[in-house]
CSV table of C-alpha atoms in Angstrom, one decimal:
chain,number,residue,atom,x,y,z
A,1,MET,CA,0.1,0.0,0.0
A,2,PRO,CA,1.4,3.3,-1.0
A,3,GLU,CA,2.6,5.6,1.9
A,4,ARG,CA,-0.1,8.1,3.1
A,5,ARG,CA,0.8,11.6,2.3
A,6,THR,CA,-1.4,14.4,3.6
A,7,VAL,CA,-1.5,18.0,2.5
A,8,ALA,CA,-3.3,21.2,3.7
A,9,LEU,CA,-4.0,24.2,1.5
A,10,VAL,CA,-4.1,27.6,3.4
A,11,THR,CA,-5.6,30.3,1.1
A,12,LEU,CA,-5.2,34.0,1.6
A,13,GLY,CA,-6.3,36.9,-0.8
A,14,CYS,CA,-8.9,37.1,-3.4
A,15,ALA,CA,-11.3,34.6,-5.2
A,16,ARG,CA,-8.8,34.1,-7.9
A,17,ASN,CA,-6.4,32.6,-5.3
A,18,GLU,CA,-9.2,30.3,-4.1
A,19,VAL,CA,-9.6,29.0,-7.5
A,20,ASP,CA,-5.7,28.4,-7.8
A,21,SER,CA,-5.8,26.4,-4.5
A,22,GLU,CA,-8.6,24.2,-5.9
A,23,GLU,CA,-6.6,23.6,-9.0
A,24,LEU,CA,-3.6,22.6,-7.0
A,25,ALA,CA,-5.9,20.4,-4.8
A,26,GLY,CA,-7.2,18.6,-8.0
A,27,ARG,CA,-3.7,17.9,-9.1
A,28,LEU,CA,-2.5,16.7,-5.7
A,29,ALA,CA,-5.6,14.5,-5.2
A,30,ALA,CA,-5.2,13.1,-8.5
A,31,ASP,CA,-1.6,12.0,-7.7
A,32,GLY,CA,-2.5,10.3,-4.5
A,33,TRP,CA,-2.2,13.0,-1.9
A,34,GLU,CA,-4.9,13.1,1.0
A,35,LEU,CA,-6.2,16.5,1.4
A,36,VAL,CA,-7.1,17.7,5.1
A,37,GLU,CA,-8.6,20.8,6.2
A,38,GLU,CA,-6.2,21.6,9.1
A,39,ALA,CA,-2.5,22.4,8.7
A,40,ALA,CA,-1.8,20.6,11.9
A,41,ASP,CA,-3.1,17.5,10.3
A,42,ALA,CA,-0.9,17.6,7.2
A,43,ASP,CA,2.5,16.3,6.4
A,44,VAL,CA,2.9,19.5,4.2
A,45,ALA,CA,1.1,22.8,4.7
A,46,VAL,CA,1.0,24.8,1.5
A,47,VAL,CA,0.2,28.5,2.0
A,48,ASN,CA,-1.2,30.2,-1.1
A,49,THR,CA,0.0,33.7,-0.4
A,50,CYS,CA,-1.2,37.1,-1.5
A,51,GLY,CA,1.1,39.7,-2.8
A,52,PHE,CA,-1.2,42.8,-3.6
A,53,VAL,CA,-0.5,45.4,-0.8
A,54,GLU,CA,1.6,45.5,2.3
A,55,ALA,CA,-1.2,44.3,4.7
A,56,ALA,CA,-1.9,41.3,2.5
A,57,LYS,CA,1.9,40.4,2.4
A,58,LYS,CA,2.1,40.7,6.2
A,59,ASP,CA,-0.9,38.3,6.6
A,60,SER,CA,0.9,35.8,4.2
A,61,VAL,CA,4.1,35.9,6.2
A,62,ASP,CA,2.0,35.6,9.4
A,63,ALA,CA,0.4,32.4,7.9
A,64,LEU,CA,3.6,31.0,7.0
A,65,LEU,CA,5.2,31.5,10.5
A,66,GLU,CA,2.1,30.1,12.1
A,67,ALA,CA,2.3,26.9,9.9
A,68,ASN,CA,5.9,26.7,10.7
A,69,ASP,CA,5.1,26.6,14.5
A,70,LEU,CA,3.2,23.5,13.9
A,71,LYS,CA,6.5,21.5,13.0
A,72,ASP,CA,7.4,21.7,16.8
A,73,HIS,CA,4.2,19.9,18.0
A,74,GLY,CA,2.2,18.6,15.2
A,75,ARG,CA,2.2,16.2,12.4
A,76,THR,CA,3.5,19.0,9.9
A,77,GLN,CA,6.9,18.4,8.5
A,78,ALA,CA,7.2,20.9,5.8
A,79,VAL,CA,5.8,24.5,4.9
A,80,VAL,CA,5.7,25.6,1.4
A,81,ALA,CA,4.8,29.1,-0.1
A,82,VAL,CA,2.9,29.3,-3.4
A,83,GLY,CA,0.7,32.2,-4.9
A,84,CYS,CA,1.3,35.7,-5.8
A,85,MET,CA,3.7,36.7,-3.1
A,86,ALA,CA,5.8,33.6,-3.8
A,87,GLU,CA,5.8,34.3,-7.5
A,88,ARG,CA,6.5,38.1,-7.1
A,89,TYR,CA,9.6,37.6,-4.7
A,90,GLY,CA,10.8,34.0,-5.2
A,91,LYS,CA,14.4,33.9,-3.7
A,92,GLU,CA,14.1,37.2,-2.0
A,93,LEU,CA,11.1,35.7,0.1
A,94,ALA,CA,13.0,32.5,0.6
A,95,ASP,CA,16.1,34.2,2.0
A,96,ALA,CA,14.0,36.5,4.1
A,97,LEU,CA,11.9,33.7,5.5
A,98,PRO,CA,13.9,30.6,6.0
A,99,GLU,CA,11.1,29.1,8.0
A,100,ALA,CA,9.4,28.3,4.7
A,101,ASP,CA,10.8,24.8,3.3
A,102,GLY,CA,10.1,26.0,-0.2
A,103,VAL,CA,9.0,28.9,-2.2
A,104,LEU,CA,7.3,27.8,-5.5
A,105,GLY,CA,6.3,30.0,-8.4
A,106,PHE,CA,3.5,29.4,-10.9
A,107,ASP,CA,5.9,27.4,-13.2
A,108,ASP,CA,6.0,24.8,-10.6
A,109,TYR,CA,2.2,24.2,-10.4
A,110,GLY,CA,2.3,21.7,-13.2
A,111,ASP,CA,4.3,19.3,-11.1
A,112,ILE,CA,3.2,20.4,-7.7
A,113,SER,CA,2.9,16.8,-6.5
A,114,GLY,CA,6.7,16.1,-7.4
A,115,ARG,CA,7.9,19.5,-5.8
A,116,LEU,CA,6.1,18.7,-2.6
A,117,GLN,CA,7.4,15.1,-2.4
A,118,THR,CA,11.0,16.3,-3.0
A,119,ILE,CA,10.6,18.8,-0.2
A,120,LEU,CA,8.9,16.4,2.2
A,121,SER,CA,11.7,13.8,1.5
A,122,GLY,CA,14.3,16.5,2.7
A,123,GLY,CA,15.3,17.5,-0.9
A,124,ILE,CA,15.7,21.0,-1.9
A,125,HIS,CA,13.9,22.7,-4.7
A,126,ALA,CA,15.5,25.9,-5.8
A,127,SER,CA,13.4,29.0,-5.3
A,128,HIS,CA,12.4,30.5,-8.6
A,129,THR,CA,13.9,33.8,-9.8
A,130,PRO,CA,11.0,36.3,-10.4
A,131,ARG,CA,10.4,37.5,-13.8
A,132,ASP,CA,8.2,40.1,-15.3
A,133,ARG,CA,5.5,37.7,-16.6
A,134,ARG,CA,4.1,40.2,-19.0
A,135,LYS,CA,7.1,39.5,-21.4
A,136,LEU,CA,6.4,35.9,-21.4
A,137,LEU,CA,3.5,36.2,-23.6
A,138,PRO,CA,3.3,37.8,-27.1
A,139,ILE,CA,2.5,41.4,-27.4
A,140,SER,CA,-0.5,40.7,-29.7
A,141,PRO,CA,-3.4,39.3,-27.8
A,142,ALA,CA,-4.4,37.0,-30.7
A,143,GLU,CA,-1.3,35.3,-30.4
A,144,ARG,CA,-1.3,34.3,-26.8
A,145,GLN,CA,-3.6,31.3,-26.8
A,146,ASP,CA,-1.0,28.8,-28.1
A,147,ALA,CA,1.9,30.2,-25.9
A,148,ALA,CA,3.6,27.6,-23.8
A,149,VAL,CA,3.5,29.6,-20.6
A,150,ALA,CA,2.4,28.2,-17.2
A,151,LEU,CA,-0.9,30.1,-16.1
A,152,PRO,CA,-2.8,29.3,-13.1
A,153,GLY,CA,-6.3,28.3,-14.2
A,154,HIS,CA,-5.0,27.2,-17.6
A,155,ALA,CA,-3.8,23.7,-17.0
A,156,GLN,CA,-0.4,22.7,-18.3
A,157,THR,CA,2.1,20.1,-17.9
A,158,ASP,CA,5.5,20.7,-16.0
A,159,SER,CA,7.2,21.2,-19.4
A,160,GLY,CA,5.0,24.3,-20.0
A,161,GLU,CA,3.1,22.6,-22.9
A,162,PRO,CA,-0.5,22.8,-22.9
A,163,THR,CA,-2.0,19.5,-21.7
A,164,PRO,CA,-3.3,17.7,-24.7
A,165,PRO,CA,-7.0,16.8,-24.9
A,166,ALA,CA,-7.8,13.4,-23.5
A,167,ASP,CA,-10.5,11.2,-22.2
A,168,PRO,CA,-10.7,11.6,-18.4
A,169,PRO,CA,-8.8,9.2,-16.6
A,170,GLU,CA,-10.9,6.2,-15.1
A,171,ASP,CA,-9.1,6.3,-11.8
A,172,LEU,CA,-9.4,10.0,-10.8
A,173,PRO,CA,-10.5,10.2,-7.3
A,174,GLU,CA,-14.0,11.0,-6.6
A,175,GLY,CA,-14.6,14.9,-6.4
A,176,VAL,CA,-12.0,15.8,-9.0
A,177,ALA,CA,-12.9,17.5,-12.0
A,178,PRO,CA,-11.2,16.0,-15.1
A,179,ALA,CA,-9.1,18.1,-17.5
A,180,SER,CA,-11.4,18.0,-20.4
A,181,GLY,CA,-9.8,20.4,-22.8
A,182,PRO,CA,-6.2,21.8,-23.7
A,183,ARG,CA,-6.3,24.3,-21.0
A,184,ALA,CA,-9.0,22.7,-18.5
A,185,PRO,CA,-7.5,22.2,-15.1
A,186,LEU,CA,-8.1,19.5,-12.8
A,187,ARG,CA,-9.9,20.9,-9.7
A,188,ARG,CA,-11.1,19.6,-6.4
A,189,ARG,CA,-13.4,21.7,-4.1
A,190,LEU,CA,-11.9,22.7,-0.7
A,191,GLY,CA,-15.3,23.4,0.9
A,192,SER,CA,-19.0,22.9,0.5
A,193,SER,CA,-20.3,26.4,0.1
A,194,PRO,CA,-23.0,26.7,-2.6
A,195,VAL,CA,-21.0,29.4,-4.5
A,196,ALA,CA,-17.8,28.9,-6.3
A,197,SER,CA,-15.5,31.0,-8.5
A,198,VAL,CA,-14.7,30.1,-12.0
A,199,LYS,CA,-11.8,31.9,-13.7
A,200,LEU,CA,-12.5,33.8,-16.9
A,201,ALA,CA,-9.0,34.7,-17.8
A,202,SER,CA,-5.5,35.4,-16.2
A,203,GLY,CA,-3.4,38.4,-16.1
A,204,CYS,CA,-4.0,42.0,-17.2
A,205,ASP,CA,-3.1,44.4,-20.1
A,206,ARG,CA,-3.9,47.6,-18.2
A,207,ARG,CA,-0.9,49.6,-16.7
A,208,CYS,CA,-2.4,51.3,-13.8
A,209,SER,CA,0.3,53.4,-12.1
A,210,PHE,CA,-0.3,52.0,-8.6
A,211,CYS,CA,-0.7,48.3,-9.5
A,212,ALA,CA,2.0,45.6,-9.6
A,213,ILE,CA,-0.4,42.6,-10.5
A,214,PRO,CA,0.4,42.5,-14.2
A,215,SER,CA,4.1,42.1,-13.5
A,216,PHE,CA,3.7,38.8,-11.6
A,217,ARG,CA,0.3,37.6,-13.1
A,218,GLY,CA,1.3,38.5,-16.6
A,219,SER,CA,-0.7,39.8,-19.7
A,220,PHE,CA,-4.3,39.0,-20.3
A,221,ILE,CA,-5.3,35.6,-21.7
A,222,SER,CA,-8.9,34.3,-21.8
A,223,ARG,CA,-10.0,30.9,-21.0
A,224,ARG,CA,-12.0,29.2,-24.0
A,225,PRO,CA,-15.8,29.2,-23.4
A,226,SER,CA,-15.9,25.5,-23.6
A,227,ASP,CA,-13.6,25.1,-20.6
A,228,VAL,CA,-15.5,27.6,-18.7
A,229,LEU,CA,-18.8,25.9,-19.5
A,230,GLY,CA,-17.3,22.5,-18.6
A,231,GLU,CA,-16.0,23.6,-15.4
A,232,THR,CA,-19.4,25.2,-14.5
A,233,ARG,CA,-21.3,21.9,-15.3
A,234,TRP,CA,-18.9,20.0,-13.2
A,235,LEU,CA,-19.4,22.4,-10.2
A,236,ALA,CA,-23.2,22.2,-10.8
A,237,GLY,CA,-22.9,18.6,-10.4
A,238,GLU,CA,-20.9,19.1,-7.1
A,239,GLY,CA,-24.0,21.1,-5.7
A,240,VAL,CA,-22.8,24.7,-6.5
A,241,LYS,CA,-25.8,27.0,-6.9
A,242,GLU,CA,-23.9,30.4,-7.6
A,243,ILE,CA,-20.9,30.8,-10.1
A,244,MET,CA,-18.8,34.0,-9.6
A,245,LEU,CA,-16.7,34.7,-12.7
A,246,VAL,CA,-13.3,36.1,-11.8
A,247,SER,CA,-10.2,37.5,-13.4
A,248,GLU,CA,-8.1,40.6,-13.2
A,249,ASN,CA,-10.4,42.3,-15.8
A,250,ASN,CA,-13.6,40.5,-16.9
A,251,THR,CA,-14.5,43.3,-19.2
A,252,SER,CA,-11.6,42.3,-21.7
A,253,TYR,CA,-12.9,38.8,-21.9
A,254,GLY,CA,-12.5,37.4,-25.3
A,255,LYS,CA,-10.4,39.9,-26.9
A,256,ASP,CA,-7.4,37.5,-27.4
A,257,LEU,CA,-10.1,35.2,-28.9
A,258,GLY,CA,-11.2,37.6,-31.7
A,259,ASP,CA,-14.4,38.7,-30.0
A,260,ILE,CA,-14.5,41.3,-27.4
A,261,ARG,CA,-18.3,40.7,-26.9
A,262,LEU,CA,-17.7,37.1,-26.1
A,263,LEU,CA,-18.9,37.6,-22.5
A,264,GLU,CA,-22.4,38.7,-23.7
A,265,THR,CA,-22.6,35.4,-25.5
A,266,LEU,CA,-21.3,33.1,-22.8
A,267,LEU,CA,-23.5,34.4,-20.0
A,268,PRO,CA,-26.8,33.2,-21.3
A,269,GLU,CA,-25.1,30.0,-21.8
A,270,LEU,CA,-23.8,29.7,-18.2
A,271,ALA,CA,-27.1,30.7,-16.8
A,272,ALA,CA,-28.8,27.8,-18.6
A,273,VAL,CA,-26.6,25.2,-17.0
A,274,ASP,CA,-28.8,22.7,-15.0
A,275,GLY,CA,-28.4,23.3,-11.5
A,276,ILE,CA,-27.1,26.7,-11.4
A,277,GLU,CA,-29.3,29.5,-10.1
A,278,ARG,CA,-27.2,32.6,-10.2
A,279,ILE,CA,-24.2,33.8,-12.4
A,280,ARG,CA,-22.3,36.7,-11.0
A,281,VAL,CA,-19.6,38.8,-12.7
A,282,SER,CA,-17.1,40.5,-10.8
A,283,TYR,CA,-14.0,42.8,-11.7
A,284,LEU,CA,-15.5,45.2,-14.3
A,285,GLN,CA,-13.6,48.0,-15.7
A,286,PRO,CA,-15.8,51.2,-16.1
A,287,ALA,CA,-13.9,52.4,-19.0
A,288,GLU,CA,-14.6,49.1,-20.9
A,289,MET,CA,-18.3,48.9,-20.2
A,290,ARG,CA,-20.4,48.6,-23.4
A,291,PRO,CA,-24.3,48.8,-23.9
A,292,GLY,CA,-24.5,45.2,-25.0
A,293,LEU,CA,-22.8,43.9,-21.8
A,294,ILE,CA,-25.1,46.1,-19.6
A,295,ASP,CA,-28.1,44.7,-21.4
A,296,VAL,CA,-27.0,41.3,-20.7
A,297,LEU,CA,-26.2,41.9,-17.1
A,298,THR,CA,-29.4,43.5,-16.3
A,299,GLY,CA,-31.8,41.4,-18.6
A,300,THR,CA,-30.7,37.8,-18.4
A,301,ASP,CA,-32.5,35.4,-16.2
A,302,LYS,CA,-30.2,34.0,-13.4
A,303,VAL,CA,-27.5,36.6,-14.3
A,304,ALA,CA,-27.2,38.8,-11.3
A,305,PRO,CA,-27.6,42.6,-12.2
A,306,TYR,CA,-24.3,43.2,-10.2
A,307,PHE,CA,-21.7,45.7,-11.1
A,308,ASP,CA,-18.3,45.5,-9.3
A,309,LEU,CA,-16.9,48.5,-10.9
A,310,SER,CA,-13.3,49.4,-10.3
A,311,PHE,CA,-13.6,53.3,-10.1
A,312,GLN,CA,-10.6,53.7,-7.7
A,313,HIS,CA,-11.1,57.7,-7.6
A,314,SER,CA,-13.3,60.1,-9.5
A,315,ALA,CA,-11.3,63.2,-9.8
A,316,PRO,CA,-10.1,63.5,-13.4
A,317,GLY,CA,-6.5,64.5,-12.5
A,318,VAL,CA,-6.0,61.8,-10.0
A,319,LEU,CA,-7.3,59.2,-12.4
A,320,ARG,CA,-4.9,60.4,-15.2
A,321,SER,CA,-2.1,59.9,-12.7
A,322,MET,CA,-3.2,56.5,-12.2
A,323,ARG,CA,-3.3,55.8,-15.9
A,324,ARG,CA,-7.1,55.5,-15.8
A,325,PHE,CA,-10.0,57.1,-17.3
A,326,GLY,CA,-13.3,58.8,-16.5
A,327,GLY,CA,-14.4,61.1,-13.8
A,328,THR,CA,-17.4,61.9,-11.5
A,329,GLU,CA,-19.9,62.7,-14.1
A,330,SER,CA,-19.2,59.8,-16.6
A,331,PHE,CA,-19.2,57.4,-13.6
A,332,LEU,CA,-22.5,58.7,-12.6
A,333,GLU,CA,-24.0,58.5,-16.1
A,334,LEU,CA,-22.8,54.8,-16.1
A,335,LEU,CA,-24.6,53.9,-12.8
A,336,GLU,CA,-27.7,55.9,-14.1
A,337,THR,CA,-27.7,53.7,-17.3
A,338,ILE,CA,-27.6,50.7,-15.2
A,339,ARG,CA,-30.2,51.5,-12.7
A,340,THR,CA,-32.6,52.6,-15.6
A,341,LYS,CA,-32.5,49.2,-16.9
A,342,ALA,CA,-32.4,47.5,-13.4
A,343,PRO,CA,-33.5,49.6,-10.6
A,344,GLN,CA,-32.5,46.9,-8.0
A,345,ALA,CA,-29.0,46.4,-9.4
A,346,GLY,CA,-26.1,46.2,-7.1
A,347,ALA,CA,-23.1,48.3,-7.3
A,348,ARG,CA,-19.9,48.3,-5.3
A,349,SER,CA,-16.4,49.7,-5.9
A,350,ASN,CA,-13.0,50.3,-4.2
A,351,PHE,CA,-11.2,53.6,-3.9
A,352,ILE,CA,-7.7,54.8,-3.2
A,353,VAL,CA,-7.1,57.9,-1.1
A,354,GLY,CA,-4.1,59.8,-0.7
A,355,PHE,CA,-2.5,59.0,-4.1
A,356,PRO,CA,0.5,61.1,-5.0
A,357,GLY,CA,-0.7,64.6,-6.0
A,358,GLU,CA,-4.2,64.1,-4.4
A,359,SER,CA,-5.4,67.5,-3.2
A,360,GLU,CA,-8.2,68.5,-0.8
A,361,SER,CA,-10.3,69.5,-3.9
A,362,ASP,CA,-9.7,66.0,-5.3
A,363,LEU,CA,-10.8,64.5,-2.3
A,364,ALA,CA,-13.8,66.5,-2.2
A,365,GLU,CA,-14.6,65.5,-5.7
A,366,LEU,CA,-14.3,61.9,-4.6
A,367,GLU,CA,-16.5,62.4,-1.7
A,368,ARG,CA,-19.2,64.1,-3.9
A,369,PHE,CA,-19.2,61.1,-6.1
A,370,ILE,CA,-19.5,58.5,-3.4
A,371,THR,CA,-22.2,60.4,-1.9
A,372,GLU,CA,-24.2,60.6,-5.2
A,373,ALA,CA,-23.4,57.1,-6.4
A,374,ARG,CA,-25.6,55.3,-3.9
A,375,LEU,CA,-23.1,52.1,-3.8
A,376,ASP,CA,-24.0,49.0,-2.0
A,377,ALA,CA,-20.4,48.3,-0.9
A,378,ILE,CA,-17.4,50.5,-0.7
A,379,GLY,CA,-13.8,49.6,-0.1
A,380,VAL,CA,-11.3,52.5,0.9
A,381,PHE,CA,-7.6,51.9,0.9
A,382,GLY,CA,-4.8,54.4,1.8
A,383,TYR,CA,-2.3,54.8,-0.8
A,384,SER,CA,1.2,53.2,-0.2
A,385,ASP,CA,4.1,52.6,-2.6
A,386,GLU,CA,4.4,49.2,-4.3
A,387,ASP,CA,7.5,47.8,-5.6
A,388,GLY,CA,8.1,48.3,-9.1
A,389,THR,CA,5.2,50.5,-9.9
A,390,GLU,CA,5.3,53.8,-11.7
A,391,ALA,CA,3.6,55.7,-8.9
A,392,ALA,CA,6.3,54.6,-6.5
A,393,SER,CA,8.6,56.9,-8.5
A,394,TYR,CA,6.2,59.9,-8.2
A,395,GLU,CA,7.6,62.9,-6.2
A,396,ASP,CA,4.4,64.6,-5.0
A,397,LYS,CA,3.7,62.0,-2.2
A,398,VAL,CA,1.0,62.9,0.2
A,399,ASP,CA,2.3,62.8,3.9
A,400,PRO,CA,1.5,59.4,5.5
A,401,ASP,CA,-0.4,61.2,8.3
A,402,VAL,CA,-2.5,63.0,5.9
A,403,VAL,CA,-3.3,59.7,4.0
A,404,ALA,CA,-4.4,58.1,7.3
A,405,GLU,CA,-6.5,61.0,8.1
A,406,ARG,CA,-8.2,60.9,4.7
A,407,LEU,CA,-8.5,57.2,4.9
A,408,ALA,CA,-10.4,57.6,8.2
A,409,ARG,CA,-12.6,60.4,6.9
A,410,VAL,CA,-13.6,58.8,3.7
A,411,SER,CA,-14.1,55.4,5.4
A,412,ARG,CA,-16.6,57.1,7.9
A,413,LEU,CA,-18.5,58.6,5.1
A,414,ALA,CA,-18.5,55.2,3.2
A,415,GLU,CA,-19.9,53.4,6.2
A,416,GLU,CA,-22.7,55.8,6.6
A,417,LEU,CA,-23.7,55.9,2.9
A,418,THR,CA,-23.7,52.2,2.4
A,419,ALA,CA,-25.9,51.9,5.6
A,420,GLN,CA,-28.2,54.5,4.1
A,421,ARG,CA,-28.3,52.4,0.7
A,422,ALA,CA,-29.3,49.3,2.7
A,423,GLU,CA,-32.0,51.2,4.4
A,424,GLU,CA,-33.3,52.3,1.0
A,425,ARG,CA,-33.9,48.4,0.1
A,426,ILE,CA,-36.5,48.1,2.8
A,427,GLY,CA,-39.6,47.1,1.3
A,428,GLU,CA,-38.0,45.4,-1.9
A,429,THR,CA,-38.6,41.8,-2.7
A,430,LEU,CA,-35.4,40.0,-3.3
A,431,ARG,CA,-34.2,36.5,-4.6
A,432,VAL,CA,-31.9,35.3,-1.9
A,433,LEU,CA,-29.5,32.3,-1.8
A,434,VAL,CA,-29.1,30.5,1.6
A,435,ASP,CA,-25.4,30.5,2.3
A,436,ARG,CA,-25.3,29.0,5.8
A,437,THR,CA,-27.1,28.5,9.2
A,438,ASP,CA,-25.7,29.0,12.6
A,439,ASP,CA,-26.7,29.4,16.2
A,440,GLU,CA,-25.5,33.2,16.3
A,441,ASP,CA,-27.2,34.5,13.0
A,442,GLY,CA,-29.7,32.1,12.0
A,443,VAL,CA,-30.3,31.6,8.3
A,444,VAL,CA,-27.8,33.8,6.3
A,445,GLY,CA,-28.2,34.4,2.7
A,446,ARG,CA,-27.1,36.7,-0.1
A,447,ALA,CA,-29.3,38.7,-2.6
A,448,ALA,CA,-28.1,39.5,-6.1
A,449,HIS,CA,-26.5,42.7,-5.0
A,450,GLN,CA,-24.2,40.9,-2.3
A,451,ALA,CA,-21.2,39.0,-3.4
A,452,PRO,CA,-19.7,36.7,-0.9
A,453,GLU,CA,-17.0,37.9,1.5
A,454,THR,CA,-16.9,41.5,0.2
A,455,ASP,CA,-20.6,42.7,0.6
A,456,GLY,CA,-23.4,42.6,3.2
A,457,VAL,CA,-25.5,39.7,3.8
A,458,THR,CA,-29.3,39.1,4.2
A,459,LEU,CA,-30.6,37.6,7.6
A,460,LEU,CA,-33.7,35.6,6.8
A,461,SER,CA,-36.6,35.5,9.0
A,462,THR,CA,-38.2,32.1,8.9
A,463,ASP,CA,-39.5,29.1,10.8
A,464,GLN,CA,-38.6,26.8,7.9
A,465,GLU,CA,-35.3,24.8,7.9
A,466,LEU,CA,-33.5,26.0,5.0
A,467,ALA,CA,-30.3,24.2,4.1
A,468,PRO,CA,-27.5,26.0,2.1
A,469,GLY,CA,-28.1,26.2,-1.6
A,470,ARG,CA,-31.8,26.8,-1.4
A,471,MET,CA,-33.2,29.9,-3.2
A,472,VAL,CA,-36.0,31.9,-1.5
A,473,GLU,CA,-38.1,34.9,-2.3
A,474,ALA,CA,-38.0,37.3,0.8
A,475,LYS,CA,-39.1,40.8,1.5
A,476,VAL,CA,-36.8,43.2,3.2
A,477,VAL,CA,-38.2,44.5,6.4
A,478,ALA,CA,-35.2,46.1,8.1
A,479,SER,CA,-31.5,46.9,7.9
A,480,GLU,CA,-28.5,46.7,10.2
A,481,GLY,CA,-25.6,48.5,8.8
A,482,VAL,CA,-24.9,47.1,5.2
A,483,ASP,CA,-26.9,43.8,6.1
A,484,LEU,CA,-30.5,43.3,5.5
A,485,VAL,CA,-33.2,41.5,7.5
A,486,ALA,CA,-35.8,39.8,5.4
A,487,GLU,CA,-38.9,37.9,5.8
A,488,VAL,CA,-39.2,34.7,3.6
A,489,LEU,CA,-42.2,34.7,1.4
A,490,SER,CA,-41.6,31.4,-0.5
A,491,VAL,CA,-38.9,28.7,-1.1
A,492,GLU,CA,-38.3,27.9,-4.7
A,493,GLY,CA,-38.7,24.4,-5.7
A,494,THR,CA,-41.2,23.4,-2.9
A,495,GLY,CA,-44.2,25.3,-3.7
A,496,CYS,CA,-44.4,26.3,0.0
A,497,THR,CA,-45.0,30.0,1.2
A,498,GLU,CA,-43.7,31.1,4.6
A,499,GLU,CA,-47.1,30.8,6.1
A,500,ALA,CA,-47.6,27.4,4.8
A,501,GLY,CA,-44.3,26.3,6.5
A,502,ARG,CA,-45.3,27.5,9.9
């Protein structure tokens, strides 16, 4: 009998990282590794790190150190760093953090099982040397699909060549999605939530002056619609009810496949997959929004009218320094267009305050926009320099104490405004997906305007037992900050009203 090998995946950061972890889990399970939930129960703890901002990097380092502590009094024999921070810093991270037994980049994902086995056996796998991954793909988007480059979410062998299409192996472990196409990865779910993310693409072609992501995630490359559909069907078979489409920029989907409007075609096909109750699209660029996409997002059954718009600021001068486009008036016009088509549409965004050169009048312009935009969720971040970005070289930096003051000021405003927006929804009837039940909060779900993790929730008032994954119709009767309280009117698929269930 083969020796038992156990591995735990600890995931930090965004939904894209969560998908990457499930791809790694699929590869490891297919090669005979036993996946366990707790790092303390694993021979190898794999920490999927985030390298976006300083706070995320600190969380990643803390997670690696915490896992390393288990080696003194637990089963854990090795701790390995993967993900964005590992890819971005490579040898530098390995030198600074000797507690990590391995620092693996994206090029290692194709043979993750072999890499972990080497480390577990006491061998050394050299930490990779970081590269600007934008230079690994052709400049022309149309030439990228056949490039032999390791891309998380686009399965490849350890040689870098795309995995050839093949019949699914007969001996795949239960719960592992077969690689059904040239870039369709193995995947194994790491939880039982009724929602799962699916990658539309990897990388980004935008050159925002504050963002380092393209340098370590690479240039933009779409997944083929057949692979996205196949993965969605598999997830539906695993009990998933809501699919969240993720990438660094979903509005660019299809441009390297010869059709920038491919998302408008794909969304209705995804919504038609048996078992799927909701499709949600995240990471939309305001400057790339087009009428046809707005029409599909607001007018397609089971596609959530949800707009995760990356505004970042609204003062035109600051946006130009960020290498972005638009301004307060054009952004408000976009939101008005959306709400004219779908009055209940959800909208959220993130903003950076204290960007180099930001004046008090620029900040006032941002506050005016946020006040008039009626966003359901707002994230506010204080600017800080990021290694290798254009903005790090700007000279007109805002004093850190001023950045902190502006962050606190805009955060308070955002909290007040999103609570007001939630209050505006009292009286609305919403379609709510049950996420979980617990002793403290009772039945917790999310309406179409509430994405998992980032937005508020809907607390359901009902005497019925509702399992995660059930879809209900509910009327909003109160709000608690950004969260809603709603009475269940009916449960889909049962023919029962709330009164009938009492």
